[in-house]
XYZ file of C-alpha atoms in Angstrom:
497
model
C 0.104 -0.226 0.326
C 2.699 2.122 0.723
C 4.563 1.528 -2.363
C 0.839 2.052 -4.656
C 0.212 5.501 -2.678
C 4.078 6.808 -2.545
C 4.470 5.872 -6.753
C 0.727 7.487 -7.459
C 1.374 10.466 -5.685
C 4.824 10.692 -7.461
C 2.939 10.110 -10.836
C -0.386 12.866 -9.789
C 2.283 15.465 -8.790
C 5.151 15.225 -11.069
C 2.930 13.199 -14.340
C -0.142 14.919 -14.505
C 0.520 17.930 -12.906
C 3.499 19.139 -14.169
C 2.724 18.186 -17.825
C -0.398 20.952 -17.224
C 1.348 23.234 -15.728
C 4.735 23.584 -18.357
C 2.501 22.386 -21.105
C -0.791 25.439 -20.202
C 1.893 28.214 -18.867
C 4.114 30.174 -21.452
C 6.599 30.942 -18.597
C 10.800 31.118 -18.535
C 13.092 28.528 -17.864
C 14.045 30.015 -14.532
C 9.960 30.049 -13.567
C 10.223 26.231 -14.410
C 13.427 25.571 -11.702
C 11.074 27.633 -9.054
C 7.923 26.061 -9.767
C 9.806 22.666 -9.834
C 11.433 23.508 -6.712
C 7.468 24.822 -5.068
C 6.222 21.476 -6.229
C 9.027 19.644 -4.662
C 8.243 21.374 -1.414
C 4.857 20.598 -1.961
C 5.251 17.324 -2.382
C 7.548 16.967 0.401
C 4.729 18.781 2.850
C 1.838 15.904 1.265
C 4.161 13.156 2.286
C 5.157 13.525 5.135
C 1.172 14.323 6.292
C 0.093 10.769 4.434
C 2.694 9.151 6.086
C 1.547 10.222 9.709
C -2.320 9.041 8.911
C -1.047 6.125 7.413
C 1.240 5.540 11.117
C -2.322 6.108 12.509
C -4.679 4.078 10.610
C -1.940 1.032 10.820
C -1.678 1.289 14.235
C -4.315 -1.401 15.335
C -2.860 -3.686 12.871
C 0.317 -3.513 14.190
C -0.819 -3.941 17.558
C -1.598 -7.580 16.373
C 1.501 -8.930 15.501
C 3.737 -6.716 18.400
C 2.013 -8.540 20.980
C 1.725 -12.818 21.031
C -1.043 -12.874 23.247
C -3.567 -11.260 21.038
C -6.740 -10.810 22.769
C -10.344 -11.558 20.913
C -10.881 -7.817 21.069
C -7.327 -6.644 19.498
C -7.755 -9.119 16.515
C -12.049 -7.797 16.259
C -10.015 -4.079 16.283
C -7.483 -5.101 13.433
C -9.711 -6.359 11.466
C -12.263 -3.998 11.529
C -9.604 -1.793 10.932
C -8.000 -3.510 7.901
C -11.705 -3.860 6.509
C -11.765 0.114 6.391
C -8.776 0.581 4.845
C -9.636 1.090 1.173
C -12.117 3.919 2.626
C -9.178 4.935 4.858
C -7.016 5.511 1.415
C -9.333 7.830 0.243
C -9.026 10.112 3.589
C -5.372 9.660 3.274
C -5.088 10.816 -0.519
C -7.813 13.857 -0.220
C -6.515 15.453 3.107
C -3.017 15.373 2.375
C -3.453 16.610 -1.596
C -5.096 19.659 -0.815
C -3.785 20.389 3.036
C -0.541 19.323 2.728
C 0.117 19.898 -1.040
C -2.399 22.357 -2.183
C -2.551 24.807 1.080
C 1.954 24.926 1.341
C 1.597 25.214 -3.626
C -0.831 27.810 -2.961
C 1.399 30.021 -0.038
C 4.467 29.337 -2.372
C 2.808 30.823 -5.389
C 1.175 33.609 -3.672
C 4.875 34.593 -2.274
C 6.612 34.498 -5.215
C 4.038 35.877 -7.358
C 4.214 38.859 -5.009
C 7.968 38.810 -4.794
C 8.059 39.283 -8.831
C 9.379 36.168 -9.156
C 6.804 34.047 -10.815
C 5.104 36.021 -14.087
C 1.132 34.556 -13.502
C -2.052 35.986 -12.733
C -3.347 35.350 -9.115
C -6.281 34.339 -10.507
C -4.060 31.369 -11.797
C -4.395 29.959 -8.351
C -7.799 29.127 -7.959
C -8.132 27.011 -11.048
C -4.672 25.474 -9.824
C -6.706 24.168 -7.027
C -9.675 23.205 -8.788
C -7.198 20.987 -10.538
C -5.555 20.124 -7.514
C -8.547 18.460 -6.527
C -9.543 17.146 -9.413
C -6.231 14.939 -9.411
C -6.434 14.092 -6.133
C -9.789 12.944 -6.462
C -9.473 10.428 -9.278
C -5.668 9.681 -7.372
C -8.286 8.718 -4.680
C -10.617 6.522 -6.893
C -7.618 4.740 -7.916
C -5.573 4.084 -4.523
C -9.583 2.981 -3.455
C -9.241 0.091 -5.535
C -5.858 -0.935 -5.144
C -5.504 -0.838 -1.656
C -8.737 -3.217 -1.601
C -6.581 -5.740 -3.432
C -3.588 -4.944 -1.430
C -5.583 -5.465 1.939
C -6.988 -8.774 1.147
C -4.068 -10.830 2.347
C -4.210 -8.680 5.526
C -8.249 -9.990 5.920
C -7.481 -13.244 5.610
C -4.669 -13.568 8.146
C -6.318 -11.680 10.875
C -9.205 -13.647 9.989
C -7.548 -17.117 10.110
C -5.370 -15.892 13.463
C -9.381 -15.427 14.949
C -10.816 -18.964 14.007
C -7.572 -20.560 14.523
C -6.614 -19.206 18.191
C -10.500 -18.383 19.367
C -12.952 -20.473 17.415
C -14.212 -17.244 16.199
C -15.142 -15.921 12.478
C -14.241 -12.604 12.550
C -16.677 -12.542 9.484
C -20.023 -12.744 10.397
C -22.674 -9.661 10.547
C -19.392 -7.430 10.056
C -21.190 -3.629 8.805
C -20.188 -2.573 5.161
C -17.607 0.053 5.568
C -19.354 1.310 1.320
C -21.814 -0.296 -0.356
C -21.114 -1.442 -4.128
C -24.015 0.710 -4.962
C -21.732 3.815 -3.936
C -18.404 2.444 -4.924
C -20.277 1.801 -8.454
C -21.962 5.484 -8.615
C -19.259 7.400 -7.394
C -16.385 5.840 -9.495
C -18.693 5.957 -12.567
C -19.337 9.776 -11.273
C -15.860 10.819 -11.446
C -14.643 8.409 -13.876
C -17.082 10.113 -16.542
C -16.816 13.770 -14.943
C -12.975 14.157 -14.452
C -11.548 14.381 -17.975
C -14.160 16.613 -18.810
C -13.808 19.495 -16.339
C -9.797 18.890 -15.804
C -9.690 19.555 -20.418
C -11.840 22.793 -19.553
C -10.171 23.748 -16.267
C -7.039 23.367 -18.296
C -8.346 25.021 -21.289
C -9.617 27.973 -19.556
C -6.265 28.942 -18.543
C -4.785 28.364 -21.976
C -7.236 30.560 -23.567
C -5.965 33.236 -20.526
C -2.337 32.289 -22.416
C -3.267 33.748 -25.221
C -3.815 30.296 -27.555
C -6.744 30.345 -30.206
C -9.035 27.161 -30.304
C -7.857 27.383 -34.158
C -4.081 26.885 -33.724
C -2.450 23.668 -34.256
C -1.107 24.997 -30.745
C -4.109 24.088 -29.010
C -5.002 21.246 -30.612
C -1.339 19.420 -30.020
C -1.692 20.262 -26.497
C -5.659 19.622 -26.197
C -4.930 16.015 -27.731
C -2.080 15.818 -25.064
C -4.797 17.004 -22.535
C -7.141 14.379 -23.676
C -5.016 11.491 -23.773
C -3.404 12.077 -20.461
C -7.569 12.434 -18.670
C -9.256 9.633 -20.801
C -5.909 7.107 -19.474
C -6.039 7.854 -15.790
C -10.269 7.577 -16.794
C -9.522 4.034 -18.728
C -7.315 2.803 -15.648
C -10.393 3.995 -13.265
C -12.795 1.953 -15.059
C -10.129 -1.179 -15.325
C -9.765 -1.385 -11.252
C -13.862 -0.774 -11.208
C -14.383 -3.895 -13.333
C -11.984 -5.977 -11.735
C -12.732 -4.920 -8.389
C -16.544 -6.124 -9.256
C -15.389 -9.468 -11.695
C -13.039 -10.836 -9.065
C -15.684 -11.681 -6.540
C -18.040 -12.919 -9.114
C -15.120 -15.311 -10.918
C -14.526 -16.440 -7.542
C -18.136 -17.680 -6.870
C -18.004 -19.106 -10.343
C -14.822 -20.464 -9.410
C -16.933 -22.219 -6.132
C -19.691 -23.277 -8.447
C -17.893 -25.547 -10.791
C -16.377 -26.704 -7.793
C -19.594 -27.704 -6.263
C -21.221 -29.496 -9.551
C -17.802 -31.765 -9.267
C -19.037 -32.566 -6.096
C -16.175 -30.841 -4.161
C -17.228 -28.665 -1.234
C -14.387 -26.027 -0.359
C -15.445 -22.930 1.514
C -14.111 -19.776 -0.050
C -11.795 -17.447 2.402
C -12.245 -14.467 0.562
C -13.128 -11.357 2.455
C -14.806 -7.854 0.916
C -15.782 -5.050 2.124
C -19.213 -4.718 -0.081
C -22.266 -6.985 -0.559
C -20.154 -9.253 -2.160
C -19.308 -10.051 1.723
C -22.900 -11.414 2.204
C -22.877 -13.397 -1.181
C -19.617 -15.397 0.079
C -21.077 -15.730 3.693
C -24.527 -17.033 2.051
C -21.943 -19.339 -0.661
C -20.319 -20.812 2.166
C -23.774 -21.687 4.225
C -24.729 -23.064 1.398
C -21.649 -25.816 1.535
C -21.888 -26.439 5.106
C -25.114 -26.975 4.461
C -23.911 -29.326 1.525
C -21.331 -30.966 3.657
C -23.691 -31.740 6.129
C -26.100 -33.750 3.683
C -23.022 -35.206 2.517
C -21.767 -36.803 5.165
C -25.406 -38.139 6.339
C -25.753 -39.623 2.821
C -22.216 -41.446 2.826
C -22.967 -42.724 6.512
C -26.569 -43.812 5.380
C -24.523 -45.255 1.933
C -21.858 -46.883 4.688
C -24.533 -48.702 6.592
C -26.658 -49.753 3.644
C -23.393 -51.628 2.330
C -22.771 -53.177 5.362
C -26.304 -53.861 6.153
C -26.324 -55.728 2.881
C -23.299 -57.686 3.485
C -24.735 -58.777 6.728
C -28.042 -59.639 5.831
C -26.388 -62.164 2.605
C -24.330 -63.874 5.491
C -26.828 -63.892 7.628
C -28.577 -66.023 4.968
C -26.229 -68.147 4.916
C -24.885 -69.541 8.191
C -21.933 -70.984 7.060
C -20.755 -67.967 6.111
C -21.395 -65.610 8.570
C -19.014 -62.369 8.947
C -17.107 -63.535 4.882
C -17.943 -60.205 2.998
C -16.700 -58.297 6.118
C -13.797 -60.212 5.962
C -12.804 -60.342 2.411
C -13.265 -56.433 2.511
C -11.014 -56.235 5.163
C -8.361 -57.802 2.835
C -9.010 -56.455 -0.064
C -8.015 -53.230 1.242
C -6.001 -54.734 2.861
C -4.138 -55.576 -0.446
C -5.261 -52.183 -2.342
C -3.459 -49.969 0.140
C -0.617 -51.938 -0.134
C -0.377 -51.423 -3.926
C -0.665 -47.946 -3.404
C -3.961 -47.213 -4.699
C -5.590 -43.923 -3.445
C -7.819 -42.934 -0.800
C -10.965 -42.799 -3.475
C -10.341 -45.933 -4.839
C -9.740 -48.329 -1.904
C -13.235 -46.404 -0.528
C -14.962 -48.489 -4.322
C -12.557 -51.582 -3.286
C -14.363 -52.053 -0.227
C -17.348 -51.524 -0.809
C -17.476 -53.609 -4.237
C -15.904 -56.523 -1.483
C -18.797 -56.120 0.964
C -21.007 -56.605 -1.954
C -19.221 -59.541 -4.156
C -21.798 -62.462 -3.247
C -24.962 -60.508 -3.444
C -25.922 -62.016 -6.456
C -26.083 -65.208 -4.147
C -29.500 -63.514 -3.544
C -31.204 -65.232 -6.808
C -29.500 -68.842 -6.116
C -31.828 -71.407 -4.598
C -31.564 -71.843 -0.469
C -31.072 -75.591 -1.328
C -28.383 -75.363 -3.089
C -27.059 -72.176 -1.334
C -27.830 -73.966 2.482
C -26.443 -77.163 1.140
C -24.051 -78.679 3.622
C -23.146 -81.692 1.494
C -20.657 -81.542 -1.630
C -22.381 -79.545 -5.097
C -23.527 -81.550 -7.845
C -22.188 -80.608 -11.201
C -25.561 -79.055 -12.132
C -25.700 -77.247 -8.254
C -22.102 -76.061 -8.732
C -23.286 -74.990 -12.412
C -26.011 -72.711 -10.512
C -23.866 -71.095 -7.754
C -21.751 -69.823 -10.699
C -24.053 -67.843 -11.860
C -24.203 -65.476 -8.952
C -21.253 -63.198 -9.753
C -23.180 -62.226 -13.084
C -26.425 -61.377 -10.604
C -24.593 -59.897 -8.349
C -23.488 -57.678 -11.268
C -27.217 -57.308 -12.887
C -28.783 -56.077 -9.408
C -26.144 -53.160 -9.129
C -26.829 -51.984 -12.642
C -30.202 -51.532 -12.067
C -30.058 -49.013 -9.076
C -30.282 -46.041 -9.920
C -28.300 -43.344 -10.222
C -26.423 -45.859 -12.225
C -22.753 -43.928 -11.582
C -23.343 -44.313 -7.824
C -22.497 -47.890 -8.126
C -20.812 -48.337 -11.473
C -17.181 -49.013 -10.027
C -18.185 -51.668 -7.702
C -19.525 -54.055 -10.917
C -16.176 -55.210 -11.760
C -15.281 -56.774 -8.662
C -18.817 -57.973 -7.801
C -18.707 -59.850 -11.509
C -15.158 -61.005 -11.692
C -13.495 -61.857 -8.334
C -13.916 -65.488 -9.593
C -11.763 -65.169 -12.685
C -8.527 -66.844 -12.745
C -5.305 -65.542 -13.791
C -4.744 -68.531 -16.128
C -8.543 -67.438 -18.288
C -10.213 -70.970 -17.086
C -12.126 -68.785 -14.116
C -15.761 -67.657 -14.311
C -18.074 -65.942 -16.400
C -16.237 -64.877 -19.046
C -12.729 -66.789 -18.888
C -10.625 -63.561 -18.925
C -7.154 -63.693 -18.453
C -4.486 -62.036 -16.805
C -4.625 -57.587 -17.032
C -7.626 -58.339 -18.987
C -9.562 -59.087 -15.721
C -10.440 -55.755 -13.713
C -8.078 -54.994 -10.716
C -10.890 -55.252 -8.207
C -11.883 -58.598 -9.611
C -7.972 -59.450 -9.181
C -7.258 -58.044 -6.031
C -10.591 -59.603 -4.587
C -9.679 -62.883 -5.915
C -6.912 -63.474 -3.627
C -8.787 -62.222 -0.804
C -11.966 -64.525 -1.637
C -10.291 -67.428 -1.558
C -8.049 -67.063 1.158
C -11.283 -66.272 3.350
C -12.995 -69.651 1.789
C -10.287 -71.520 2.234
C -9.668 -70.952 5.974
C -13.470 -70.737 6.594
C -15.630 -74.116 8.217
C -17.771 -75.130 6.074
C -20.720 -78.152 7.050
C -18.505 -80.816 4.542
C -15.141 -79.626 5.735
C -13.369 -77.631 8.810
C -11.533 -74.312 7.560
C -7.418 -75.060 6.501
C -4.932 -73.177 8.831
C -3.260 -70.350 7.825
C -0.578 -71.234 6.658
C -1.326 -74.072 4.357
C -3.880 -71.513 2.750
C -1.267 -68.997 2.131
C 1.075 -71.774 0.753
C -1.643 -72.942 -1.777
C -2.173 -69.181 -2.732
C 2.024 -69.274 -3.201
C 1.829 -71.715 -5.369
C -1.406 -70.863 -7.325
C -0.103 -67.102 -7.651
C 0.198 -66.936 -12.028
C -2.267 -69.898 -12.393
C -5.604 -69.453 -10.501
C -4.376 -65.612 -9.270
C -2.638 -62.631 -9.987
C 0.805 -63.023 -8.892
C 1.794 -59.570 -7.922
C -1.540 -59.313 -5.772
C -0.935 -62.362 -4.497
C 2.735 -61.710 -2.946
C 1.442 -58.603 -1.730
C -1.139 -60.619 0.486
C 1.834 -63.411 1.430
C 3.966 -60.288 2.032
C 1.332 -58.559 4.553
C 0.644 -61.983 6.527
C 3.651 -62.649 6.682
C 4.343 -59.346 8.513
C 1.180 -59.957 10.404
C 2.620 -63.797 11.707
C 6.185 -61.605 13.138
C 4.434 -58.959 14.915
C 2.102 -61.658 16.363
C 5.089 -64.068 17.527
C 6.841 -61.023 18.396
C 4.172 -59.978 20.824
C 3.478 -63.613 21.877
C 7.389 -63.745 22.820
C 7.232 -60.466 24.604
C 4.675 -61.865 26.661
C 6.018 -65.305 27.394
C 9.382 -63.298 28.632
């Protein structure tokens, strides 16, 4: 803000001011030096006034960073002051320009004219003062928008401090220093009127110098003044546009994220009605997050309930689906799958046998060995399960789960079912769940046989890697179980020791 202020002040005085003076008035070289000295002295007075006001305005904010034990009241006062800083920047421009610059310049100008050091009529003082007011006003409009952008990191920092230290959001119910209506109205009026008034005042001085409107000298001068005025107006209009368009763009970004299912709060802070709009957007996001959390909880309960209901139908496989889901996630995590994919893998494994709903009880609960016809009937459950999940709406919700349900009985060598896929043609979830399903089936008790020891099941998986099971995921599972056995042995030794 200091850089913006200092640069713009120098540009306003030595850019616009000096161009108006030295192109409008007919003066000698010595008078040019005196006027430059007058401008320099006035700029020094103006800068001192601006710096003094800046120190007063920045003091409440500095207090937050000088004291480590910052109270909530100190934070609130700093946030309130930072919130008003763009409006305060207008006061810092208009006050010092009018009193810190204009008063010394007028007094020095009168002294120089009275002592015949400047050959300029005293009647020029009033138009010069009016030009100073116009330039200061345009400078304040530009500084307002530049300050609005520059102060945002400070506002966000103070807001985060309030949230972190006290759990209090400093933004809600904050008064608006300047309304959007006032901002647009005053900026538009000033941007529209400024070039006209500046040109009219400068032309009046030019006419007093005896330059007629029809002369080429007048038109070249007038074009310079018009271009300079229009550039200021265009720059002010651009800053006004950016000030209004930025929050709209932020909201559009937020809405695009919502469409993609990403619910992120907007941490932007504004000093106009957009603050209320952003607060409303964040309230909407909070509601969507709560609703999404409830929906996820309901879905999680649904998956677990379906798996438990399926296992309850056949007491011989109680807990099978939940164990297969746990083993599958262990393999997936070892393989480096992302959390979103792991979640889909777990859900797919929970529902991997849902197709058995379509199998007759006489076959599903048979205590003896199955006949070939009965086994062929059982082999239909992956396709039945995939068909059940495909009928659920909206279809995209369960689509990622279907490959694991349909293909968890495929073999790596192509001799599995239902489609006889081989190698990497078998979907990822199918290859992972095949290992987890086989291990739990081998180690679980059945009416016609007792479950085999874990070591025996693991040796069978080791022998079948590359034929029945994908060697990569079989190795991952063997590594996990070896690590688990080592930890269990260490714990037993520790207890016995």
